[in-house]
Amino acid sequence: MDAELSQRLTRLLDHVDHWLPPAPTPVDWNIHVAAIWQRHPLGGWLVPVPPRDALTLDDLLGIERQKLALIDNTRAFLQGHPANHALLWGSRGSGKSSIIRALLNSLAEEGLRLIQVDRHDLCSLPLLVEQLRHMPQRFVVYCDDLSFEGNDDAYKALKSVVDGALTGPPENVLLYATSNRRHLLPESMDDNSGSRLVGEELHHGDAVEEKISLSDRFGLWLGFHPFSQATYLEVCEHWVSHLGQPQDWNDTTKAEAVRFATLRGGRSGRTAWQFAAHWVGRKRLQEKR
């Protein structure tokens, strides 16, 4: 390469560097317990985030089975034992995302570190996982509200990281995902057209097999379902007391809580929190008048 060409390339690189966003300081995992993965055209980086709130696992009522299963799985992972990737699926507002936040608040001192990856950044997930492979910490990579459309190829990156690549995920990385869909991809009646009965066994067609292949790679499935009215009222009472108005829990409050859920279209942990915030906020305004 002659000197003139070398100088031109150097000037070009300097010009490109001028327009690239500056890389942030690497995350100090001794200080921070959570970060968000941000993708850019030349790769990606981690941006530390403070804890969103002080939510604890004890605050999450009505999902005891799911809590115990996820705690045991995560503790096994943190202690270097075999553990499964987890798919938390079910109805909206039922506690799927909240349990992840509470898990971090409860297990950060035991070594848990959490990295959130947005769905539109999933194509760069293999790059993130490789960056984490040789780090001493143990990470849960968290994908919230995950779902894909029929022509969406982003799920292939996730599928390969979970269980499909030659190298596989590193032993210090676990994937937790939440979704309203158990199989992550939309299903249609036409998908069953390729299914056939062989002897006494049902064999699914290629369309069905493809759509269940991703969720099948998560070894721990936890379903979250709408609350019964009794459980919903128990959660409402917890949050009303938590917000400082335990004396207000009576038959009138219960009736208002039921009416609130009816207007919202369902009973869930999110609805219970929203009712408590509405009720306590209104009561405190009335007390000041």
mmCIF file of C-alpha atoms in Angstrom, residues 5 23 27 103-104 157 161 165 184 194-195 242 245 266 268 271-272 284 286:
data_model
loop_
_atom_site.group_PDB
_atom_site.id
_atom_site.type_symbol
_atom_site.label_atom_id
_atom_site.label_comp_id
_atom_site.label_asym_id
_atom_site.label_seq_id
_atom_site.Cartn_x
_atom_site.Cartn_y
_atom_site.Cartn_z
ATOM 1 C CA LEU A 5 -3.500 5.603 -0.158
ATOM 2 C CA ALA A 23 -18.705 3.852 23.490
ATOM 3 C CA VAL A 27 -20.296 -1.689 33.306
ATOM 4 C CA LEU A 103 -36.025 -11.777 41.799
ATOM 5 C CA LEU A 104 -33.199 -9.338 41.062
ATOM 6 C CA ALA A 157 -31.157 -15.619 16.821
ATOM 7 C CA VAL A 161 -28.525 -18.937 21.482
ATOM 8 C CA ALA A 165 -25.694 -23.135 17.943
ATOM 9 C CA LEU A 184 -44.199 -17.254 21.030
ATOM 10 C CA GLY A 194 -49.984 -31.064 7.950
ATOM 11 C CA SER A 195 -50.621 -33.095 11.102
ATOM 12 C CA HIS A 242 -48.565 -1.274 51.739
ATOM 13 C CA GLN A 245 -54.180 2.803 54.468
ATOM 14 C CA GLY A 266 -60.084 -8.744 34.400
ATOM 15 C CA SER A 268 -54.717 -9.502 37.941
ATOM 16 C CA THR A 271 -55.207 -4.393 38.329
ATOM 17 C CA ALA A 272 -54.944 -4.869 42.101
ATOM 18 C CA ARG A 284 -55.548 11.108 50.858
ATOM 19 C CA GLN A 286 -60.181 13.784 50.582
#
